[in-house]
Coordinates of C-alpha atoms in Angstrom, one line a residue:
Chain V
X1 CA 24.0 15.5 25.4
X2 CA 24.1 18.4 23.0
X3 CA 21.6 21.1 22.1
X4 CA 20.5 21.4 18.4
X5 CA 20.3 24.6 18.2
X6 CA 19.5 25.0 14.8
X7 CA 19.4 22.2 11.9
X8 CA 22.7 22.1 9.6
X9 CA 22.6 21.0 6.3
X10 CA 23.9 17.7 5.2
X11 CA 24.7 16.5 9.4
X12 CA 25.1 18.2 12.5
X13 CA 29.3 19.0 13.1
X14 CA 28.4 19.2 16.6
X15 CA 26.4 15.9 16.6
X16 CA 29.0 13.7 14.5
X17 CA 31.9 15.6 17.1
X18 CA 29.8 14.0 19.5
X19 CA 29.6 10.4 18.5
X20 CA 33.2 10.3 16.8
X21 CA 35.2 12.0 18.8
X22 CA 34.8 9.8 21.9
X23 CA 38.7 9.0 21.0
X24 CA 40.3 7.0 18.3
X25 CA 42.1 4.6 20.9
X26 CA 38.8 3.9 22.0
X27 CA 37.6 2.7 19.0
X28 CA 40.6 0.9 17.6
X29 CA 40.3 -1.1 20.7
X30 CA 36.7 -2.6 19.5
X31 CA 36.9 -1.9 15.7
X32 CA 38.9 -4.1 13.4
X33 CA 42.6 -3.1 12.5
X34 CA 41.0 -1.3 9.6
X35 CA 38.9 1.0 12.2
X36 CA 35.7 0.3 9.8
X37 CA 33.1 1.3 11.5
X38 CA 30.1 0.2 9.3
X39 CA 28.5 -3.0 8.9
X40 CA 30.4 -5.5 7.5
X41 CA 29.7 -8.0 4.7
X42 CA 29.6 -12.0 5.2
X43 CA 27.1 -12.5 1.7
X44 CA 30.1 -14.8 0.1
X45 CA 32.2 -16.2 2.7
X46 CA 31.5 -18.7 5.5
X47 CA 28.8 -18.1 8.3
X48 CA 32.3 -18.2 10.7
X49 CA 34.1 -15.7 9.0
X50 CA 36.2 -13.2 11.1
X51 CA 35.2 -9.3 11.6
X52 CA 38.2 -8.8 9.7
X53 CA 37.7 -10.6 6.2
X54 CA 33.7 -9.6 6.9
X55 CA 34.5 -6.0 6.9
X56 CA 37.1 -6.6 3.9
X57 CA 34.2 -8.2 2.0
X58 CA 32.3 -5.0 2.5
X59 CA 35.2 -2.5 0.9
X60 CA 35.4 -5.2 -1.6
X61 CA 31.7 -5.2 -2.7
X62 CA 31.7 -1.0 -2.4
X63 CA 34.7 -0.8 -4.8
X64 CA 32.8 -3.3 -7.3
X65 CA 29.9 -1.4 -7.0
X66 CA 31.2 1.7 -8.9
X67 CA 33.7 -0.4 -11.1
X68 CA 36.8 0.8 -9.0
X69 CA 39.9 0.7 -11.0
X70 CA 43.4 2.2 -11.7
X71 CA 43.2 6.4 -13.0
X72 CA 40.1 6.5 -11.0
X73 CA 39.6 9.4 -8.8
X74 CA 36.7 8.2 -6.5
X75 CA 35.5 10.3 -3.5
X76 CA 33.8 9.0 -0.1
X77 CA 31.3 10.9 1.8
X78 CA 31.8 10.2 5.5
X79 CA 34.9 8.6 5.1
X80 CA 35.7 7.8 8.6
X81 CA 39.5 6.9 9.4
X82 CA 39.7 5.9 5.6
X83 CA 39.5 2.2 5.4
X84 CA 37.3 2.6 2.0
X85 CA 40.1 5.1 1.0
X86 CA 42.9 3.0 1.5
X87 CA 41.5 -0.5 0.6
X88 CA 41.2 1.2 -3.0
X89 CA 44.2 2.4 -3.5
X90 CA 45.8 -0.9 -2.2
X91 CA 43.4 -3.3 -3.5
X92 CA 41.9 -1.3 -6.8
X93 CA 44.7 0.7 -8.1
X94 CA 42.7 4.0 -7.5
X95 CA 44.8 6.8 -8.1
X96 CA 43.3 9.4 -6.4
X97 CA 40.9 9.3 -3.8
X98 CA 38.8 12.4 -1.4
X99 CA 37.6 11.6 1.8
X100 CA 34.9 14.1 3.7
X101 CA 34.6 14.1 7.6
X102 CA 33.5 16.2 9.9
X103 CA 35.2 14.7 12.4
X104 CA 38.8 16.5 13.3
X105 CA 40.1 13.5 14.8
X106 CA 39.0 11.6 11.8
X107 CA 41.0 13.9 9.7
X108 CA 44.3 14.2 11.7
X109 CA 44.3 10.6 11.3
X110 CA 43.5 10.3 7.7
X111 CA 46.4 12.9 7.3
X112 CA 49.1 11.0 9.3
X113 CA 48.6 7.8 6.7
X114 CA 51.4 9.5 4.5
X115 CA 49.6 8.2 1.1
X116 CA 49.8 11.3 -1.4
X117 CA 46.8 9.4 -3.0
X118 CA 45.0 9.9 -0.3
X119 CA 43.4 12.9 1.3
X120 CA 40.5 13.9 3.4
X121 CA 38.7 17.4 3.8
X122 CA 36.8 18.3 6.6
X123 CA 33.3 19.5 5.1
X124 CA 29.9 18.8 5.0
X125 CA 28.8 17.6 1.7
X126 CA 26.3 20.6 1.5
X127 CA 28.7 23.2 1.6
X128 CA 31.6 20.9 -0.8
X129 CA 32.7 21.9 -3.9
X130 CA 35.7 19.6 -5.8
X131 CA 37.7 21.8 -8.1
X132 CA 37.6 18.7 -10.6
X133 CA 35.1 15.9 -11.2
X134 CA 34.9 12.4 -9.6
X135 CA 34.6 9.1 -11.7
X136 CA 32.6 7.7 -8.7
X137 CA 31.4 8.2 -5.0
X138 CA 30.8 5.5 -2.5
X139 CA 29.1 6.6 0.8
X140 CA 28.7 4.0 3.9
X141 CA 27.5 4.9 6.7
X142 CA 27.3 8.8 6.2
X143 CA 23.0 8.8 4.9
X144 CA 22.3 8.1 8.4
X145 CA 23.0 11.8 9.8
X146 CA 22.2 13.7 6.5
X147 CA 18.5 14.6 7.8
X148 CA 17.0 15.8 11.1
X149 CA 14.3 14.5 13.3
X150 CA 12.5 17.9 13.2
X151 CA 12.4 18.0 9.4
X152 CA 9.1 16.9 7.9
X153 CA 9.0 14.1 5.6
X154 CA 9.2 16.4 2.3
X155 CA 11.9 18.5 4.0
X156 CA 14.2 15.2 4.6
X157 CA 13.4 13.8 1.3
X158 CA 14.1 17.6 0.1
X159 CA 18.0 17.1 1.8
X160 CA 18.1 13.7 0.1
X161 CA 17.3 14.7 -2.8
X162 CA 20.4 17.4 -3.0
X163 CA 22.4 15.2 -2.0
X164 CA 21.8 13.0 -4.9
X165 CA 22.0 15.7 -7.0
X166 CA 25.8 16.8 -5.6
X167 CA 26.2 13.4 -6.4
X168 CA 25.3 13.3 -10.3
X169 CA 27.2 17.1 -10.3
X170 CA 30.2 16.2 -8.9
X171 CA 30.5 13.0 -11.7
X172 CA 29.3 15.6 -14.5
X173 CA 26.3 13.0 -14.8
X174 CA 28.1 10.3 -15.2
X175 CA 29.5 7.1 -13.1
X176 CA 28.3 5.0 -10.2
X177 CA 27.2 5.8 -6.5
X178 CA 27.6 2.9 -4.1
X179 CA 25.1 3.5 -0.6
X180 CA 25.0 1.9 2.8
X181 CA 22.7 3.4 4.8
X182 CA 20.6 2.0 7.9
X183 CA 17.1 2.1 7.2
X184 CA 13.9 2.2 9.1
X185 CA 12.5 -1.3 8.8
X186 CA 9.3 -2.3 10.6
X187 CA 9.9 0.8 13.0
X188 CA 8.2 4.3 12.3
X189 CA 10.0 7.1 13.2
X190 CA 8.0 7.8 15.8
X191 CA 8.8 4.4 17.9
X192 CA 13.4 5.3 17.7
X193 CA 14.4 5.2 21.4
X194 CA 15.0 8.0 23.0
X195 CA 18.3 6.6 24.3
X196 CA 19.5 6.0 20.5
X197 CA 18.1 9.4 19.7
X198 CA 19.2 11.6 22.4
X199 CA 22.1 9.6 24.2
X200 CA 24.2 8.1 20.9
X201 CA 23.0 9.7 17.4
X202 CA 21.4 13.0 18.4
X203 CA 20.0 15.2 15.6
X204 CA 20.2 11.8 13.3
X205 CA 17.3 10.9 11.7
X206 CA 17.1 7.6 9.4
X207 CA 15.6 7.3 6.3
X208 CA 13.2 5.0 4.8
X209 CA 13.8 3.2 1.2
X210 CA 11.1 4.9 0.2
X211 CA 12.8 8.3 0.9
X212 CA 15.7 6.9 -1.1
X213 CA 13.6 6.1 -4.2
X214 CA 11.9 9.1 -4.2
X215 CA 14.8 11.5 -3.7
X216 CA 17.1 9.6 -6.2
X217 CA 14.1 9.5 -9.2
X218 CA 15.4 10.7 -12.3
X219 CA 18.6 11.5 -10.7
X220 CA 20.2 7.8 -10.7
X221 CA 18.6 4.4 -11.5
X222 CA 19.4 1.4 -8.5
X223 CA 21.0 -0.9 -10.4
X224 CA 21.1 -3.3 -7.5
X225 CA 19.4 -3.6 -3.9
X226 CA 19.9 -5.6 -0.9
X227 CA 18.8 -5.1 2.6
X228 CA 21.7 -7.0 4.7
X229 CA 20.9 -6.1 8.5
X230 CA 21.2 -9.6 9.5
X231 CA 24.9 -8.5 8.5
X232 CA 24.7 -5.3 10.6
X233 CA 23.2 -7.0 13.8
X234 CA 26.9 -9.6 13.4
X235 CA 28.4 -6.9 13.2
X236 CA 27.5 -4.7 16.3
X237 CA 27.5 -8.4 18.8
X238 CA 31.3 -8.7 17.6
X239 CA 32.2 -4.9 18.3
X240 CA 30.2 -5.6 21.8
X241 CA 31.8 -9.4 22.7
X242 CA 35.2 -6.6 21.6
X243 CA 35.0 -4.3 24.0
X244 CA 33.9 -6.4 26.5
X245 CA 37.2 -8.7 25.8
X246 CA 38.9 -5.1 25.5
X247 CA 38.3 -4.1 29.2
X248 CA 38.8 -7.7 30.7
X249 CA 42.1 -7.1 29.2
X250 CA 42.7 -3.8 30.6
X251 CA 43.2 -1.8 26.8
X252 CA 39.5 0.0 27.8
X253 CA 39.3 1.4 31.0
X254 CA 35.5 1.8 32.1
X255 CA 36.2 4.7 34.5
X256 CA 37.5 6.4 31.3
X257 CA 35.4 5.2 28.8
X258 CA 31.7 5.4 27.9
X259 CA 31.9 1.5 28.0
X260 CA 28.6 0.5 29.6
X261 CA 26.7 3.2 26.8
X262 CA 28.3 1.5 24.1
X263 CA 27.5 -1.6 25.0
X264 CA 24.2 -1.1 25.8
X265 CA 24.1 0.6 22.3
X266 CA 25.6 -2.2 20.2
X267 CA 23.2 -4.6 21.7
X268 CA 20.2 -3.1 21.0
X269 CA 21.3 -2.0 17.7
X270 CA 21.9 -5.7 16.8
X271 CA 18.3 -6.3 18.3
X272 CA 16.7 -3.6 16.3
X273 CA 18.5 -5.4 13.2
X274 CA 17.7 -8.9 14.2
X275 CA 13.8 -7.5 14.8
X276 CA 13.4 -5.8 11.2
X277 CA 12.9 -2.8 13.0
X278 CA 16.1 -1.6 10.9
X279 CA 17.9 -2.4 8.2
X280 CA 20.9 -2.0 6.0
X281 CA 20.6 -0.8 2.8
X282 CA 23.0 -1.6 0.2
X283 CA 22.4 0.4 -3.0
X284 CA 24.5 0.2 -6.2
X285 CA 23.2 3.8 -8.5
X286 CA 24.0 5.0 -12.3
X287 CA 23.6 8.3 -12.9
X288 CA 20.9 8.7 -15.5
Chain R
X1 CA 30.6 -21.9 45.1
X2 CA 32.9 -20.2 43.3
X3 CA 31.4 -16.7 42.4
X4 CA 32.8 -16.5 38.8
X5 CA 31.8 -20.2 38.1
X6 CA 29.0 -20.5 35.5
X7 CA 25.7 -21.5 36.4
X8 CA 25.1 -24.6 34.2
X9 CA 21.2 -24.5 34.0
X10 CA 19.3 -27.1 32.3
X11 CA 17.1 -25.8 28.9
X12 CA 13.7 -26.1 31.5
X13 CA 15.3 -23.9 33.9
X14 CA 16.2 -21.4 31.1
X15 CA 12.8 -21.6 29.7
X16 CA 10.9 -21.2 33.0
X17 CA 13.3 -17.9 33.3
X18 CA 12.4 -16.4 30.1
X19 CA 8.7 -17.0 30.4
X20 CA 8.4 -15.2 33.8
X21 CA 10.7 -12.6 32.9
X22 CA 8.4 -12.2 29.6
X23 CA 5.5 -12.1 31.9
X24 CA 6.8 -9.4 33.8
X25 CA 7.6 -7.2 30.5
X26 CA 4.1 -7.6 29.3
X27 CA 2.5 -7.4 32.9
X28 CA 0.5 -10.7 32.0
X29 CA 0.4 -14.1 34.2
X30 CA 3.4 -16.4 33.5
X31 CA 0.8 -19.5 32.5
X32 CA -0.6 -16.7 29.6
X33 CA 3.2 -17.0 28.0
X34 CA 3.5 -20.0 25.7
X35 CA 6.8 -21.3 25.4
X36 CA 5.9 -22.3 21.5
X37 CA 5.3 -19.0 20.6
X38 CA 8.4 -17.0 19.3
X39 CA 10.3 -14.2 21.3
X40 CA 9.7 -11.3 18.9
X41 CA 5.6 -12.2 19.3
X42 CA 5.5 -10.3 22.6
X43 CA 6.0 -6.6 21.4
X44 CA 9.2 -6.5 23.8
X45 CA 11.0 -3.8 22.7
X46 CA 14.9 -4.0 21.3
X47 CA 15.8 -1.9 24.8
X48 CA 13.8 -4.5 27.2
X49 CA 15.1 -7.3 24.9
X50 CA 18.4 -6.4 25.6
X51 CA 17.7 -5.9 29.3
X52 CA 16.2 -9.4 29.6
X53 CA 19.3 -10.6 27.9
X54 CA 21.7 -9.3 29.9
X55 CA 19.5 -10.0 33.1
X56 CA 19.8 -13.5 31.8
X57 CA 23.7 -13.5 31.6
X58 CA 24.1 -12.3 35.1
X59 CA 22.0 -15.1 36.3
X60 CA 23.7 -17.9 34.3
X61 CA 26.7 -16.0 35.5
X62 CA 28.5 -15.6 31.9
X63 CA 32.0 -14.3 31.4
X64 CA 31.0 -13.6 27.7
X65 CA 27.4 -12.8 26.1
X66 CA 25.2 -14.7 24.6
X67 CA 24.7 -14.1 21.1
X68 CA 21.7 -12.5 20.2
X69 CA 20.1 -14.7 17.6
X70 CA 19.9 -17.8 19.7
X71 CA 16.8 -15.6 20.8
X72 CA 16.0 -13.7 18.2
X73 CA 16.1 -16.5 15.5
X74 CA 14.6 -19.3 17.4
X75 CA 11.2 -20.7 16.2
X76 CA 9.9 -21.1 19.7
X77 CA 11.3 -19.8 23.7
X78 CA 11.2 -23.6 24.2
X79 CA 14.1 -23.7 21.0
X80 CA 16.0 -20.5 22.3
X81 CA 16.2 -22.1 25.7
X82 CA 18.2 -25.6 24.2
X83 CA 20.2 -23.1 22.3
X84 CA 20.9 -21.0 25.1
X85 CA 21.4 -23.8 27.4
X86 CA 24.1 -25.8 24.7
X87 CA 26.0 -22.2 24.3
X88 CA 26.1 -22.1 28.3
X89 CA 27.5 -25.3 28.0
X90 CA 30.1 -24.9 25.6
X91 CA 31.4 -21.7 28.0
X92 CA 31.4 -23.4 31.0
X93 CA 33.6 -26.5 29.1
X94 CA 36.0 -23.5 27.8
X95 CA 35.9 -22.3 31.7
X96 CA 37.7 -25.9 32.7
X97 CA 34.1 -27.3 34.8
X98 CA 32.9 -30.4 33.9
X99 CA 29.2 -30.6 32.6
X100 CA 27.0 -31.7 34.9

């Protein structure tokens, strides 16, 4: 486990290094081939729908969110092994399209895609500054580590709120935002498990919806909202029933691999989701 | 008996199991545990939950686990322990046994 030493702006380095940076082989063997590793989507397709059209759904629904089309340049905060990134340039015609990580294995991967319309900087939103403007931003599963569990509520809604403001700067006021975040549900703070705090997302601390409404006030206006953690709980018993399939076929080797923390982790994520204790924000913004 | 075959326990047997392991949670008697009432009415925890779960698969002696909602969405333990039992069935027919 890693000391937080002091709080960073905008998500630990050392904290996401410690999550992400388990191994990219590791996670390809669980994830889908598109290494998304965010809830996926199943509003609009059959209950029985695969992880792999599910997760597609959810790049989908991003991309329509913030009216993703060809001469776009779009950016996407916490942009993972860029899956967003590339389903718009393939699917959506984006032109150009930023990803930020601060994840290096992340980023050598992103790099050795070869897309020229494509690239990834490793930088936490606080301290990023584009040298032109973006037409839109989508963020999934980034929210999640922007504040700290030592922060008082004002504090984190203070980090929210310049987030949203980087956000309305870096579209010159102008264009859409497109959020996934989890969410605290019918769980307070106070009641996160110390083995999902301390073991998995150290120095992470949720938000609540009302955090999100508050920070974003005058800055963007939700233009649609949907809480989808039934989705998110799918999601996590797939990536589990994976990995267990994964090491019965010898691709994950236990002895190497954190296997039995993940699993644990998946699990009782999906529980949390199932119980309302989370949930997963979907949030479509304007700028205003 | 063959130590990877499934244990093919009938939807009493199941419920009996998750009504004393409930009662052992919550520290109360097993008889205080009503098998109408739903799962998530105990206070259990998502990290007990899953422990009870996974408990539950090495007893019924799964290759795969069960998913979550068949105890998290059911109306009642008595529901979750049919839907449990029918999924246990379904594995052990993919495993090659015969249903009892």
């Amino acid at each position: 486990m890693i000391q937080d030493e002091q709080i960073e702006y905008g998500g630990s380095a050392a904290a996401i290094r410690h999550h992400y940076d388990v191994g990219n082989d590791f996670y390809s063997a669980w994830l889908d081939p598109s290494m998304t590793y965010s809830s996926a989507m199943w509003d609009g397709l059959p209950k029985d729908a695969p992880l792999e059209e599910a997760q597609q759904r959810k790049l989908d629904y991003h991309a329509e969110s913030v009216g993703a089309g060809e001469g776009m340049r779009i950016l996407d905060v916490g942009c993972g092994w860029g899956g967003m990134m590339r389903n718009l340039r393939r699917t959506h015609g984006v032109s150009e399209c930023v990803g930020l990580t601060l994840s290096e294995e992340q980023l050598a991967y992103i790099e050795q895609l070869g897309d020229p319309g494509i690239s990834a900087v490793l930088s936490n939103w606080h301290d990023y500054c584009p040298d032109r403007p973006f037409d839109a931003i989508i963020s999934v599963g980034a929210f999640e580590h922007f504040a700290h569990p030592q922060q008082s509520v004002e504090e984190r809604r203070g980090v929210y709120r310049e987030f949203f403001q980087a956000c309305r700067d870096w579209m010159e006021g102008k264009g859409r935002l497109s959020l996934q975040t989890i969410a605290y549900g019918r769980m307070s703070p106070e009641d996160a498990n110390p083995f999902i705090s301390n073991e998995i997302f150290p120095a992470a601390e949720l938000p609540t919806l009302e955090d999100i409404v508050v920070a974003s006030k005058g800055l963007f206006r939700m233009e649609r909202l949907r809480d989808d953690g039934l989705d998110y709980a799918r999601t996590c018993e797939m990536w589990s029933n994976r990995l267990r399939g994964a090491v019965r076929s010898g691709v994950v080797d236990p002895a190497v691999h954190p296997v039995e923390k993940y699993s644990r982790y998946l699990r009782m994520s999906a529980a949390g989701f199932r119980m309302r204790k989370i949930g997963l924000l979907r949030i479509a913004f304007a700028a205003e | 008996m063959n130590s990877d075959l499934i244990r093919q326990a009938s939807a009493e047997e199941i419920e009996s199991w998750i009504v004393a392991h409930i009662a052992e949670i919550v520290n109360v008697a097993p008889a205080a545990i009503s098998p109408d009432a739903p799962f998530d009415s105990f206070g259990i925890d998502s990290a007990k939950a899953i422990s009870l779960m996974v408990e539950l698969e090495n007893w019924l002696n799964l290759p795969d686990e069960l998913p979550l909602e068949l105890l998290f969405e059911a109306e009642s333990i008595r529901d979750a322990a049919t839907g449990i039992a029918a999924a246990v069935g379904d594995m052990a027919m993919q495993q090659g046994g015969a249903p009892q």
